[in-house]
Short mmCIF file of C-alpha atoms and ligand atoms in Angstrom, two decimals:
data_model
loop_
_atom_site.label_atom_id
_atom_site.label_comp_id
_atom_site.label_asym_id
_atom_site.label_seq_id
_atom_site.Cartn_x
_atom_site.Cartn_y
_atom_site.Cartn_z
CA UNK A 1 73.60 55.89 78.23
CA UNK A 2 76.56 54.44 76.31
CA UNK A 3 74.63 51.17 76.04
CA UNK A 4 71.63 52.97 74.52
CA UNK A 5 73.84 54.71 71.99
CA UNK A 6 75.44 51.42 70.96
CA UNK A 7 72.05 49.76 70.55
CA UNK A 8 70.78 52.79 68.65
CA UNK A 9 73.64 52.74 66.19
CA UNK A 10 73.33 49.00 65.67
CA UNK A 11 69.88 49.35 64.09
CA UNK A 12 68.86 52.95 63.48
CA UNK A 13 69.68 54.97 60.39
CA UNK A 14 69.04 58.56 61.43
CA UNK A 15 67.39 61.12 59.14
CA UNK A 16 69.39 63.83 57.44
CA UNK A 17 72.60 62.45 58.95
CA UNK A 18 75.93 61.21 57.62
CA UNK A 19 76.06 58.16 59.89
CA UNK A 20 79.87 58.09 59.89
CA UNK A 21 79.82 61.35 61.83
CA UNK A 22 78.00 59.50 64.61
CA UNK A 23 81.34 57.85 65.47
CA UNK A 24 82.45 61.20 66.82
CA UNK A 25 79.10 62.79 67.57
CA UNK A 26 76.61 60.05 68.42
CA UNK A 27 72.88 60.69 68.76
CA UNK A 28 71.85 61.68 72.27
CA UNK A 29 69.17 59.48 73.84
CA UNK A 30 66.62 61.69 75.57
CA UNK A 31 64.93 60.37 78.67
CA UNK A 32 62.38 63.04 79.32
CA UNK A 33 61.44 66.60 78.46
CA UNK A 34 59.60 69.54 79.98
CA UNK A 35 58.94 72.94 78.43
CA UNK A 36 61.95 74.02 76.40
CA UNK A 37 64.23 71.47 78.11
CA UNK A 38 65.30 68.00 77.00
CA UNK A 39 67.10 65.72 79.51
CA UNK A 40 69.41 62.84 78.66
CA UNK A 41 70.00 59.67 80.71
CA UNK A 42 72.84 61.25 82.64
CA UNK A 43 70.74 64.21 83.70
CA UNK A 44 72.28 66.67 81.25
CA UNK A 45 69.88 69.32 79.94
CA UNK A 46 69.56 70.75 76.44
CA UNK A 47 67.44 73.77 75.61
CA UNK A 48 65.45 73.02 72.47
CA UNK A 49 66.27 76.24 70.58
CA UNK A 50 64.92 74.82 67.32
CA UNK A 51 61.60 73.47 68.63
CA UNK A 52 62.62 69.94 67.56
CA UNK A 53 62.70 70.77 63.87
CA UNK A 54 60.13 73.58 64.22
CA UNK A 55 57.22 71.44 65.41
CA UNK A 56 57.02 72.26 69.08
CA UNK A 57 55.02 75.37 69.99
CA UNK A 58 54.12 75.18 73.66
CA UNK A 59 56.89 73.12 75.19
CA UNK A 60 57.55 69.40 75.53
CA UNK A 61 54.97 67.40 77.46
CA UNK A 62 52.66 70.41 77.49
CA UNK A 63 49.97 69.54 80.02
CA UNK A 64 46.97 70.76 78.03
CA UNK A 65 47.90 69.00 74.80
CA UNK A 66 48.88 65.90 76.68
CA UNK A 67 45.51 65.86 78.53
CA UNK A 68 43.57 66.31 75.27
CA UNK A 69 45.33 63.29 73.74
CA UNK A 70 44.74 61.20 76.88
CA UNK A 71 41.02 62.07 76.85
CA UNK A 72 40.75 61.11 73.19
CA UNK A 73 42.70 57.92 73.77
CA UNK A 74 39.91 56.44 75.85
CA UNK A 75 37.16 56.94 73.25
CA UNK A 76 38.67 56.63 69.77
CA UNK A 77 42.29 56.37 68.67
CA UNK A 78 41.79 56.16 64.90
CA UNK A 79 39.31 55.36 62.20
CA UNK A 80 39.84 55.51 58.47
CA UNK A 81 38.47 58.66 56.90
CA UNK A 82 37.01 57.06 53.75
CA UNK A 83 33.39 56.46 54.67
CA UNK A 84 33.90 57.46 58.33
CA UNK A 85 34.49 60.53 60.42
CA UNK A 86 34.93 61.63 64.01
CA UNK A 87 34.31 64.61 66.20
CA UNK A 88 37.86 65.95 66.69
CA UNK A 89 38.38 66.24 62.93
CA UNK A 90 35.00 67.88 62.34
CA UNK A 91 35.61 70.47 65.04
CA UNK A 92 39.19 71.05 63.88
CA UNK A 93 38.09 71.58 60.27
CA UNK A 94 35.46 74.12 61.31
CA UNK A 95 38.03 76.05 63.29
CA UNK A 96 40.80 75.93 60.67
CA UNK A 97 38.44 77.05 57.89
CA UNK A 98 37.16 79.92 60.03
CA UNK A 99 40.67 81.00 61.05
CA UNK A 100 42.26 80.81 57.61
CA UNK A 101 39.25 81.72 55.45
CA UNK A 102 38.75 78.51 53.43
CA UNK A 103 35.90 76.08 52.89
CA UNK A 104 37.46 72.64 52.75
CA UNK A 105 40.18 70.61 54.46
CA UNK A 106 41.99 67.64 52.90
CA UNK A 107 44.08 65.83 55.50
CA UNK A 108 47.32 63.84 55.34
CA UNK A 109 49.87 62.88 57.96
CA UNK A 110 53.06 64.82 57.28
CA UNK A 111 54.22 67.96 55.54
CA UNK A 112 55.61 66.39 52.37
CA UNK A 113 52.37 64.50 51.86
CA UNK A 114 50.39 67.74 52.17
CA UNK A 115 52.61 69.23 49.47
CA UNK A 116 52.00 66.18 47.26
CA UNK A 117 48.26 66.61 47.80
CA UNK A 118 48.40 70.30 46.85
CA UNK A 119 50.47 69.57 43.72
CA UNK A 120 48.22 66.74 42.55
CA UNK A 121 45.07 68.75 43.26
CA UNK A 122 46.37 71.71 41.22
CA UNK A 123 47.26 69.54 38.24
CA UNK A 124 44.00 67.61 38.39
CA UNK A 125 41.92 70.79 38.81
CA UNK A 126 43.15 72.12 35.47
CA UNK A 127 42.56 68.71 33.88
CA UNK A 128 38.95 68.86 35.07
CA UNK A 129 38.72 72.30 33.50
CA UNK A 130 39.84 70.81 30.20
CA UNK A 131 43.47 71.90 30.25
CA UNK A 132 46.60 69.87 30.68
CA UNK A 133 49.05 72.14 32.48
CA UNK A 134 51.93 69.84 33.26
CA UNK A 135 54.45 71.97 35.15
CA UNK A 136 54.84 73.61 38.52
CA UNK A 137 56.51 76.90 39.28
CA UNK A 138 58.58 77.30 42.42
CA UNK A 139 60.89 79.81 44.03
CA UNK A 140 64.64 79.47 43.98
CA UNK A 141 66.03 78.36 47.38
CA UNK A 142 62.68 76.83 48.40
CA UNK A 143 62.05 73.72 50.48
CA UNK A 144 58.86 71.69 50.40
CA UNK A 145 59.85 68.28 51.73
CA UNK A 146 61.67 65.13 50.66
CA UNK A 147 59.20 62.98 48.75
CA UNK A 148 59.81 63.06 45.00
CA UNK A 149 57.07 65.53 44.08
CA UNK A 150 57.92 67.85 46.98
CA UNK A 151 61.63 67.51 46.21
CA UNK A 152 60.97 68.45 42.58
CA UNK A 153 59.65 71.86 43.63
CA UNK A 154 62.50 72.36 46.11
CA UNK A 155 65.49 74.52 45.29
CA UNK A 156 68.05 73.44 47.88
CA UNK A 157 70.66 71.51 45.87
CA UNK A 158 72.04 69.58 48.83
CA UNK A 159 68.80 67.62 49.23
CA UNK A 160 67.92 67.47 45.58
CA UNK A 161 70.88 67.03 43.25
CA UNK A 162 71.38 63.26 43.57
CA UNK A 163 67.77 62.60 42.59
CA UNK A 164 67.60 64.99 39.64
CA UNK A 165 66.97 62.26 37.02
CA UNK A 166 63.89 61.18 38.97
CA UNK A 167 62.31 64.58 39.49
CA UNK A 168 59.45 66.34 37.72
CA UNK A 169 60.33 69.07 35.31
CA UNK A 170 59.60 72.36 37.06
CA UNK A 171 60.24 76.04 36.42
CA UNK A 172 61.92 78.14 39.05
CA UNK A 173 61.93 81.90 39.54
CA UNK A 174 64.21 84.13 41.64
CA UNK A 175 63.41 84.99 45.21
CA UNK A 176 64.09 88.64 46.19
CA UNK A 177 67.34 89.18 48.09
CA UNK A 178 66.75 92.74 49.26
CA UNK A 179 63.98 95.25 49.76
CA UNK A 180 63.77 96.07 46.06
CA UNK A 181 62.11 93.20 44.24
CA UNK A 182 61.38 94.87 40.89
CA UNK A 183 63.90 92.69 39.01
CA UNK A 184 62.49 89.43 40.39
CA UNK A 185 58.99 90.57 39.54
CA UNK A 186 59.99 91.47 36.00
CA UNK A 187 61.61 88.05 35.57
CA UNK A 188 58.43 86.36 36.80
CA UNK A 189 56.34 88.44 34.41
CA UNK A 190 58.45 87.31 31.45
CA UNK A 191 58.39 83.69 32.62
CA UNK A 192 54.59 83.76 32.87
CA UNK A 193 54.25 85.33 29.44
CA UNK A 194 56.35 82.53 27.95
CA UNK A 195 55.21 79.58 30.02
CA UNK A 196 51.99 80.63 31.77
CA UNK A 197 49.87 78.19 29.79
CA UNK A 198 52.07 75.23 30.84
CA UNK A 199 51.88 75.97 34.55
CA UNK A 200 49.27 74.58 36.91
CA UNK A 201 50.51 76.09 40.18
CA UNK A 202 53.08 78.32 41.84
CA UNK A 203 54.23 77.00 45.22
CA UNK A 204 56.03 79.17 47.77
CA UNK A 205 56.79 79.53 51.46
CA UNK A 206 55.41 82.95 52.39
CA UNK A 207 57.80 85.40 54.16
CA UNK A 208 60.47 82.91 55.26
CA UNK A 209 62.21 80.10 53.38
CA UNK A 210 63.09 78.23 56.53
CA UNK A 211 65.16 75.30 55.25
CA UNK A 212 66.63 77.70 52.68
CA UNK A 213 68.84 79.15 55.43
CA UNK A 214 66.01 81.18 56.99
CA UNK A 215 65.85 83.51 54.02
CA UNK A 216 63.31 86.27 54.69
CA UNK A 217 61.72 88.24 51.89
CA UNK A 218 59.12 90.92 51.29
CA UNK A 219 55.36 90.40 51.51
CA UNK A 220 55.01 92.94 48.70
CA UNK A 221 56.73 90.56 46.29
CA UNK A 222 54.37 87.74 47.26
CA UNK A 223 51.29 89.93 46.66
CA UNK A 224 52.50 91.08 43.26
CA UNK A 225 53.54 87.53 42.29
CA UNK A 226 50.18 86.08 43.33
CA UNK A 227 48.37 88.70 41.22
CA UNK A 228 50.52 87.88 38.18
CA UNK A 229 49.78 84.17 38.62
CA UNK A 230 46.04 84.83 38.90
CA UNK A 231 46.11 86.74 35.59
CA UNK A 232 47.90 83.78 33.99
CA UNK A 233 45.38 81.26 35.37
CA UNK A 234 48.05 79.66 37.58
CA UNK A 235 46.93 78.44 41.02
CA UNK A 236 48.89 79.55 44.07
CA UNK A 237 49.95 77.21 46.89
CA UNK A 238 51.27 78.65 50.15
CA UNK A 239 53.39 76.14 52.02
CA UNK A 240 52.96 77.31 55.62
CA UNK A 241 54.16 74.03 57.06
CA UNK A 242 56.92 75.88 58.89
CA UNK A 243 55.59 79.46 58.98
CA UNK A 244 52.09 78.62 60.21
CA UNK A 245 50.79 78.69 63.78
CA UNK A 246 52.29 81.92 64.99
CA UNK A 247 55.89 81.45 63.85
CA UNK A 248 56.24 84.66 61.85
CA UNK A 249 54.34 87.00 64.15
CA UNK A 250 50.78 86.31 62.97
CA UNK A 251 48.79 83.08 63.22
CA UNK A 252 49.54 82.48 59.54
CA UNK A 253 52.25 84.25 57.54
CA UNK A 254 49.68 84.96 54.81
CA UNK A 255 47.96 87.42 57.18
CA UNK A 256 50.90 89.73 56.51
CA UNK A 257 50.13 89.56 52.78
CA UNK A 258 47.17 91.11 51.01
CA UNK A 259 46.62 88.19 48.68
CA UNK A 260 45.45 84.74 49.76
CA UNK A 261 46.53 81.48 48.13
CA UNK A 262 44.21 78.97 46.46
CA UNK A 263 45.67 76.17 48.55
CA UNK A 264 47.29 76.35 51.97
CA UNK A 265 49.49 73.56 53.38
CA UNK A 266 49.81 73.22 57.16
CA UNK A 267 51.64 70.71 59.34
CA UNK A 268 54.55 70.82 61.85
CA UNK A 269 53.20 73.07 64.66
CA UNK A 270 49.61 71.98 64.04
CA UNK A 271 49.72 69.42 66.88
CA UNK A 272 52.17 71.40 68.99
CA UNK A 273 54.84 68.86 68.09
CA UNK A 274 53.05 65.85 69.60
CA UNK A 275 51.79 63.82 66.64
CA UNK A 276 52.08 63.83 62.86
CA UNK A 277 49.25 65.56 61.01
CA UNK A 278 48.93 67.78 57.97
CA UNK A 279 46.17 69.44 56.03
CA UNK A 280 45.59 71.29 52.78
CA UNK A 281 42.95 74.02 52.99
CA UNK A 282 41.17 75.19 49.87
CA UNK A 283 38.05 76.88 48.56
CA UNK A 284 34.83 75.56 47.03
CA UNK A 285 35.92 76.47 43.50
CA UNK A 286 38.55 73.71 43.41
CA UNK A 287 36.40 71.32 45.46
CA UNK A 288 33.51 71.61 43.00
CA UNK A 289 35.70 70.76 40.01
CA UNK A 290 36.08 67.24 41.49
CA UNK A 291 32.41 66.90 42.42
CA UNK A 292 30.39 64.56 40.19
CA UNK A 293 30.96 61.07 38.79
CA UNK A 294 33.19 58.68 40.73
CA UNK A 295 36.00 58.99 38.19
CA UNK A 296 36.23 62.74 38.86
CA UNK A 297 37.05 62.20 42.53
CA UNK A 298 40.41 62.95 44.11
CA UNK A 299 41.52 59.37 44.77
CA UNK A 300 44.33 60.09 47.20
CA UNK A 301 44.74 58.76 50.74
CA UNK A 302 47.19 57.93 53.49
CA UNK A 303 46.60 55.26 56.12
CA UNK A 304 46.79 57.69 59.02
CA UNK A 305 44.94 60.56 57.34
CA UNK A 306 43.09 62.61 59.94
CA UNK A 307 44.15 60.52 62.93
CA UNK A 308 41.82 61.23 65.86
CA UNK A 309 44.57 61.58 68.48
CA UNK A 310 46.45 64.05 66.28
CA UNK A 311 43.25 66.03 65.67
CA UNK A 312 42.60 66.15 69.42
CA UNK A 313 46.12 67.53 69.91
CA UNK A 314 45.52 70.11 67.17
CA UNK A 315 42.28 71.14 68.90
CA UNK A 316 44.20 71.72 72.13
CA UNK A 317 46.76 73.81 70.23
CA UNK A 318 44.01 76.08 68.87
CA UNK A 319 42.53 76.32 72.38
CA UNK A 320 45.85 77.59 73.69
CA UNK A 321 46.13 80.17 70.88
CA UNK A 322 42.60 81.35 71.65
CA UNK A 323 42.70 81.41 75.44
CA UNK A 324 46.21 82.65 76.01
CA UNK A 325 46.56 85.43 73.43
CA UNK A 326 49.68 83.72 72.10
CA UNK A 327 50.20 85.90 69.02
CA UNK A 328 50.14 89.07 71.14
CA UNK A 329 52.40 87.57 73.81
CA UNK A 330 54.86 86.46 71.13
CA UNK A 331 55.20 90.06 69.93
CA UNK A 332 56.76 90.96 73.29
CA UNK A 333 58.92 87.85 73.30
CA UNK A 334 60.25 88.48 69.79
CA UNK A 335 61.05 92.09 70.67
CA UNK A 336 63.00 90.77 73.66
CA UNK A 337 64.84 88.25 71.46
CA UNK A 338 65.84 91.08 69.10
CA UNK A 339 67.10 93.16 72.02
CA UNK A 340 69.20 90.35 73.52
CA UNK A 341 70.65 89.09 70.22
CA UNK A 342 71.51 92.67 69.23
CA UNK A 343 74.67 92.27 71.30
CA UNK A 344 76.01 89.72 68.81
CA UNK A 345 76.35 92.42 66.19
CA UNK A 346 79.71 93.40 67.74
CA UNK A 347 81.36 90.39 66.11
CA UNK A 348 82.43 91.53 62.66
CA UNK A 349 82.37 87.98 61.28
CA UNK A 350 78.62 87.78 62.01
CA UNK A 351 76.10 89.42 59.70
CA UNK A 352 72.72 89.39 57.96
CA UNK A 353 70.84 89.63 61.23
CA UNK A 354 67.17 89.09 60.50
CA UNK A 355 63.92 88.31 62.25
CA UNK A 356 60.29 87.54 61.56
CA UNK A 357 58.30 87.00 64.73
CA UNK A 358 59.63 83.96 66.55
CA UNK A 359 62.40 83.25 64.03
CA UNK A 360 65.73 84.99 64.55
CA UNK A 361 68.74 84.25 62.33
CA UNK A 362 72.20 85.45 61.38
CA UNK A 363 75.11 84.15 59.33
CA UNK A 364 78.71 83.39 60.12
CA UNK A 365 80.53 85.24 57.36
CA UNK A 366 83.37 82.87 56.60
CA UNK A 367 84.69 80.81 53.71
CA UNK A 368 84.83 77.79 55.99
CA UNK A 369 82.06 75.33 55.24
CA UNK A 370 79.86 73.99 58.00
CA UNK A 371 81.24 76.28 60.67
CA UNK A 372 77.76 75.92 62.12
CA UNK A 373 78.80 72.42 63.14
CA UNK A 374 81.31 73.91 65.58
CA UNK A 375 78.50 75.92 67.17
CA UNK A 376 76.35 72.80 67.35
CA UNK A 377 79.01 70.83 69.22
CA UNK A 378 80.01 73.65 71.54
CA UNK A 379 76.36 74.59 72.08
CA UNK A 380 75.54 71.10 73.37
CA UNK A 381 78.26 71.41 76.01
CA UNK A 382 76.58 74.60 77.19
CA UNK A 383 73.07 73.14 77.32
CA UNK A 384 71.95 74.53 73.96
CA UNK A 385 70.44 72.50 71.18
CA UNK A 386 71.09 74.67 68.14
CA UNK A 387 71.04 73.07 64.73
CA UNK A 388 72.62 75.53 62.29
CA UNK A 389 71.81 75.34 58.57
CA UNK A 390 75.26 75.52 56.99
CA UNK A 391 76.69 78.81 58.26
CA UNK A 392 73.31 80.15 59.33
CA UNK A 393 72.60 80.13 63.05
CA UNK A 394 68.95 80.44 63.92
CA UNK A 395 66.85 80.62 67.04
CA UNK A 396 63.31 79.29 66.72
CA UNK A 397 62.23 78.29 70.23
CA UNK A 398 58.93 77.02 71.62
CA UNK A 399 56.72 79.98 72.56
CA UNK A 400 56.84 79.06 76.27
CA UNK A 401 60.46 80.15 76.54
CA UNK A 402 61.11 82.68 79.32
CA UNK A 403 63.04 85.93 79.14
CA UNK A 404 65.72 84.45 81.40
CA UNK A 405 66.13 81.54 79.01
CA UNK A 406 66.39 83.89 76.02
CA UNK A 407 69.07 85.91 77.82
CA UNK A 408 70.93 82.69 78.60
CA UNK A 409 71.03 81.72 74.90
CA UNK A 410 72.28 85.15 73.87
CA UNK A 411 74.96 85.11 76.60
CA UNK A 412 76.22 81.62 75.71
CA UNK A 413 76.33 82.51 72.01
CA UNK A 414 78.44 85.55 72.87
CA UNK A 415 80.81 83.35 74.89
CA UNK A 416 81.08 80.82 72.07
CA UNK A 417 81.80 83.45 69.43
CA UNK A 418 84.52 84.93 71.62
CA UNK A 419 86.36 81.61 71.16
CA UNK A 420 85.44 81.23 67.51
CA UNK A 421 88.07 81.53 64.78
CA UNK A 422 86.40 82.65 61.57
C1 LIG B 501 59.31 70.62 57.01
C2 LIG B 501 58.73 71.19 55.81
C3 LIG B 501 58.09 70.41 54.86
C4 LIG B 501 58.04 68.90 54.94
O1 LIG B 501 57.34 68.43 56.04
P1 LIG B 501 57.66 66.96 56.58
O2 LIG B 501 56.65 66.73 57.65
O3 LIG B 501 59.06 66.99 57.09
O4 LIG B 501 57.50 66.03 55.44
C5 LIG B 501 57.52 71.04 53.77
N1 LIG B 501 57.57 72.38 53.64
C6 LIG B 501 58.17 73.16 54.54
C7 LIG B 501 58.15 74.64 54.34
C8 LIG B 501 58.79 72.60 55.65
O5 LIG B 501 59.43 73.38 56.53
#
């Protein structure tokens, strides 16, 4: 294993990593994985408590998804989507539109690209309607990906600050911090009165700002904000790249809101964590604005747009949701998670316990920066892959996790915090 690590570090620059820290804490080569468990080359196990950056829904090497990809592999691996099509993508589009209540699907191959698509579509839609609305509105503390457009509408300074001179000019409005969101709503109202005409779209992550330290906020605010945007002629984009596919307790987070967005971005869990794929769903109203002469078309593409293997995986994911009553089953699992993690409330340096469906989070209340890193290192020694966001510890496991495994995580966390010096 040491040899693999050396070879890794010789040539690989890892994402979202200060490589110098790899001297002390090198990347762990994983040999194989099953369910919630990853295994390294020395046979050590790690429970994937973060679903490998929130993509894995039904466990690693899930047999059904794996079989669907293998079946597809023998007939068609990929064909470009300009001028061509294939069955897995047709079937997937029918199912996604029916499930989410939209008419059209525009595909890409990762979350940030889906966000770029949604932003460009919103701007271009208004242009087709004879208006140049050159700015986007986003929520404070939001995260929409790392490409320059997506980064522009993000509010997490750590990822964004260095690139500020390169970013689009956007407007940002406050996200509610408690149950009462009247102040945030009033601020949005004033912002729309002043700048409504300049804005083409409002982008937000419904219910949970995941990369924004798992900040959870009220559906009521989203509904009221969407209505205000509609009155101002501003399109609404829901980024459900992280919250989609059962994560927040319903298939899509937007089901817990009354209002629907004009554009919906999906990715991450869409293939159960097997292959990259993303999609923007939208209605006929926007689609028709681009329909006509060639010059009116949406001339945007990615090489791997709508990859057939990824679509086959996504089909298998929807099969599992349908056949196994996943959303209902998850309700019991998330209640059990709440019950087990309840015991952590005894530590007075832990607080802000919160949960939406299959996301559970709490904060270490300390001045010390990156105390989450301590939990990460100690967690690994106890078979837990946790990847705290700053001082926020979160649990976002694949849905195939068992009650015993949940209890194990809660017990180990208790042990770790008994040794922790805040
Ligand atoms: C992860 C994420 C993205 C970016 O997706 P990538 O596939 O990493 O580019 C965008 N929005 C949200 C809410 C995300 O969680």
